[in-house]
Coordinates of C-alpha atoms in Angstrom, one line a residue:
M374 CA -18.1 -91.5 70.6
K375 CA -16.7 -91.1 67.4
M376 CA -16.4 -88.0 66.1
D377 CA -17.3 -86.6 62.4
K378 CA -14.4 -84.7 60.9
N379 CA -17.1 -82.5 59.9
Q380 CA -18.3 -81.6 63.2
K381 CA -17.1 -78.2 65.4
G382 CA -17.2 -77.3 68.3
F383 CA -16.8 -78.9 71.9
S384 CA -18.2 -81.6 73.3
L385 CA -20.6 -81.9 76.4
I386 CA -17.9 -83.3 78.5
E387 CA -15.3 -80.6 77.3
L388 CA -17.7 -78.2 78.6
L389 CA -18.4 -80.1 81.5
L390 CA -14.7 -80.0 82.5
V391 CA -14.4 -76.2 82.0
A392 CA -17.0 -75.8 84.2
V393 CA -16.0 -77.8 87.0
I394 CA -12.4 -76.0 86.7
I395 CA -13.9 -72.6 87.4
M396 CA -16.1 -73.2 90.1
V397 CA -13.2 -74.8 91.8
L398 CA -10.9 -71.7 91.2
S399 CA -13.6 -69.3 92.4
S400 CA -14.4 -71.4 95.5
I401 CA -11.0 -70.7 96.2
A402 CA -10.3 -66.8 95.0
V403 CA -13.6 -65.4 96.1
P404 CA -13.2 -65.7 100.2
Y405 CA -9.5 -64.4 99.7
L406 CA -11.4 -61.6 97.5
M407 CA -13.8 -60.7 100.2
S408 CA -10.8 -60.9 103.0
A409 CA -8.7 -58.0 101.1
V410 CA -12.0 -55.7 100.4
G411 CA -12.6 -56.0 104.6
A412 CA -8.9 -55.3 105.3
A413 CA -9.4 -52.3 102.8
E414 CA -12.2 -51.0 104.6
N415 CA -10.8 -51.4 107.7
G416 CA -7.6 -49.7 106.8
S417 CA -10.2 -46.7 105.5
V418 CA -11.8 -46.3 108.9
F419 CA -8.3 -46.0 110.9
A420 CA -7.6 -42.9 108.4
S421 CA -10.8 -41.8 108.9
L422 CA -10.4 -41.3 112.2
K423 CA -7.1 -39.9 111.9
T424 CA -8.6 -37.2 109.7
F425 CA -11.5 -36.6 112.9
S426 CA -8.7 -36.4 115.0
S427 CA -6.7 -33.5 113.3
S428 CA -10.0 -31.9 112.3
Q429 CA -10.9 -32.0 116.3
V430 CA -7.4 -30.2 117.3
N431 CA -8.1 -27.8 114.5
Y432 CA -11.8 -27.0 116.0
Y433 CA -10.2 -27.1 119.5
T434 CA -7.8 -24.4 118.7
A435 CA -10.3 -21.8 116.8
N436 CA -13.6 -22.2 119.6
G437 CA -11.6 -23.7 123.0
R438 CA -13.6 -26.8 122.9
Y439 CA -13.8 -29.9 121.0
A440 CA -17.0 -30.2 118.1
R441 CA -19.7 -32.3 118.0
L442 CA -19.9 -34.0 114.6
D443 CA -22.3 -32.3 113.0
E444 CA -20.4 -28.8 113.9
L445 CA -17.2 -30.2 112.8
N446 CA -18.4 -31.5 109.5
A447 CA -19.7 -28.3 109.0
A448 CA -16.8 -26.9 109.2
E449 CA -14.6 -29.1 107.4
N450 CA -17.0 -28.1 104.5
N451 CA -18.7 -31.6 104.8
R452 CA -15.3 -33.5 103.3
L453 CA -15.6 -35.9 106.2
G454 CA -19.2 -37.4 105.5
T455 CA -23.1 -37.3 105.1
T456 CA -24.2 -35.7 108.5
V457 CA -27.5 -37.9 109.6
G458 CA -28.9 -36.0 112.3
S459 CA -25.4 -35.9 114.7
D460 CA -23.6 -38.5 113.0
V461 CA -21.6 -38.6 110.3
Q462 CA -21.7 -41.6 107.4
R463 CA -18.7 -42.1 105.3
G464 CA -18.9 -45.5 103.3
I465 CA -20.2 -48.1 105.5
Y466 CA -19.3 -46.7 108.5
T467 CA -21.4 -44.6 110.8
F468 CA -19.5 -42.4 113.0
T469 CA -21.1 -41.4 116.7
M470 CA -20.1 -39.4 120.1
S471 CA -20.2 -41.5 122.9
P472 CA -21.8 -39.4 124.7
A473 CA -24.5 -39.2 121.9
A474 CA -25.3 -35.5 122.5
P475 CA -22.2 -34.3 124.8
T476 CA -22.4 -30.8 126.5
D477 CA -20.2 -28.0 125.8
T478 CA -18.3 -28.1 129.1
Q479 CA -17.9 -32.1 128.7
L480 CA -16.3 -30.8 125.1
R481 CA -13.7 -28.5 126.6
D482 CA -11.9 -31.7 127.7
N483 CA -12.3 -34.9 125.6
F484 CA -14.5 -36.1 123.1
T485 CA -15.1 -39.7 121.9
V486 CA -16.1 -40.7 118.2
I487 CA -17.3 -44.5 118.0
A488 CA -16.6 -45.9 114.5
S489 CA -19.2 -48.7 113.5
K490 CA -19.6 -50.8 110.3
A491 CA -23.0 -52.1 110.2
S492 CA -23.3 -56.4 110.5
N493 CA -25.0 -56.3 107.3
Y494 CA -21.4 -55.9 105.7
H495 CA -19.5 -59.2 105.5
N496 CA -21.7 -60.6 108.5
Q497 CA -18.9 -59.1 110.9
P498 CA -19.6 -56.1 113.2
Y499 CA -16.6 -53.8 113.4
V500 CA -16.6 -50.7 116.0
I501 CA -13.3 -48.6 116.8
S502 CA -12.7 -45.6 119.2
L503 CA -11.0 -42.3 118.8
D504 CA -10.2 -40.0 122.0
A505 CA -9.1 -36.8 122.8
S506 CA -5.3 -37.8 122.9
G507 CA -5.7 -39.0 119.2
Q508 CA -5.6 -42.9 120.5
I509 CA -7.8 -45.1 118.1
T510 CA -8.4 -48.2 119.8
Q511 CA -10.4 -51.6 118.3
I512 CA -13.1 -52.4 120.4
F513 CA -14.7 -55.1 118.4
P514 CA -14.3 -57.8 117.6

């Protein structure tokens, strides 16, 4: 097809070629971006659990027992997250105690905090635990 010298702009073929190149590049880049976001979120929850651990040690020193999550968050002026019932939410993670309502007697010796990411985020549930020794364990996946 012969173009007139006075015509300006791109041909349909040139526009389609650019669109195809953009689609190919995005199909390569998006999965890597999503995995990077997931890795950052998972790293964030480990840092949060370390904060929970040091806050529990401080609470234990002051009160002779470990705290329930709502007590711990109140003692830390809600810097651990948002209290929802007896749980704490921070970002896309929910932190719960195991057992859900530990007694004061149980909290004198031990505590377990479970961090879980809802399965609707990247279609992959993620569960991590923290105990009184400061041990952080990935439970799932």
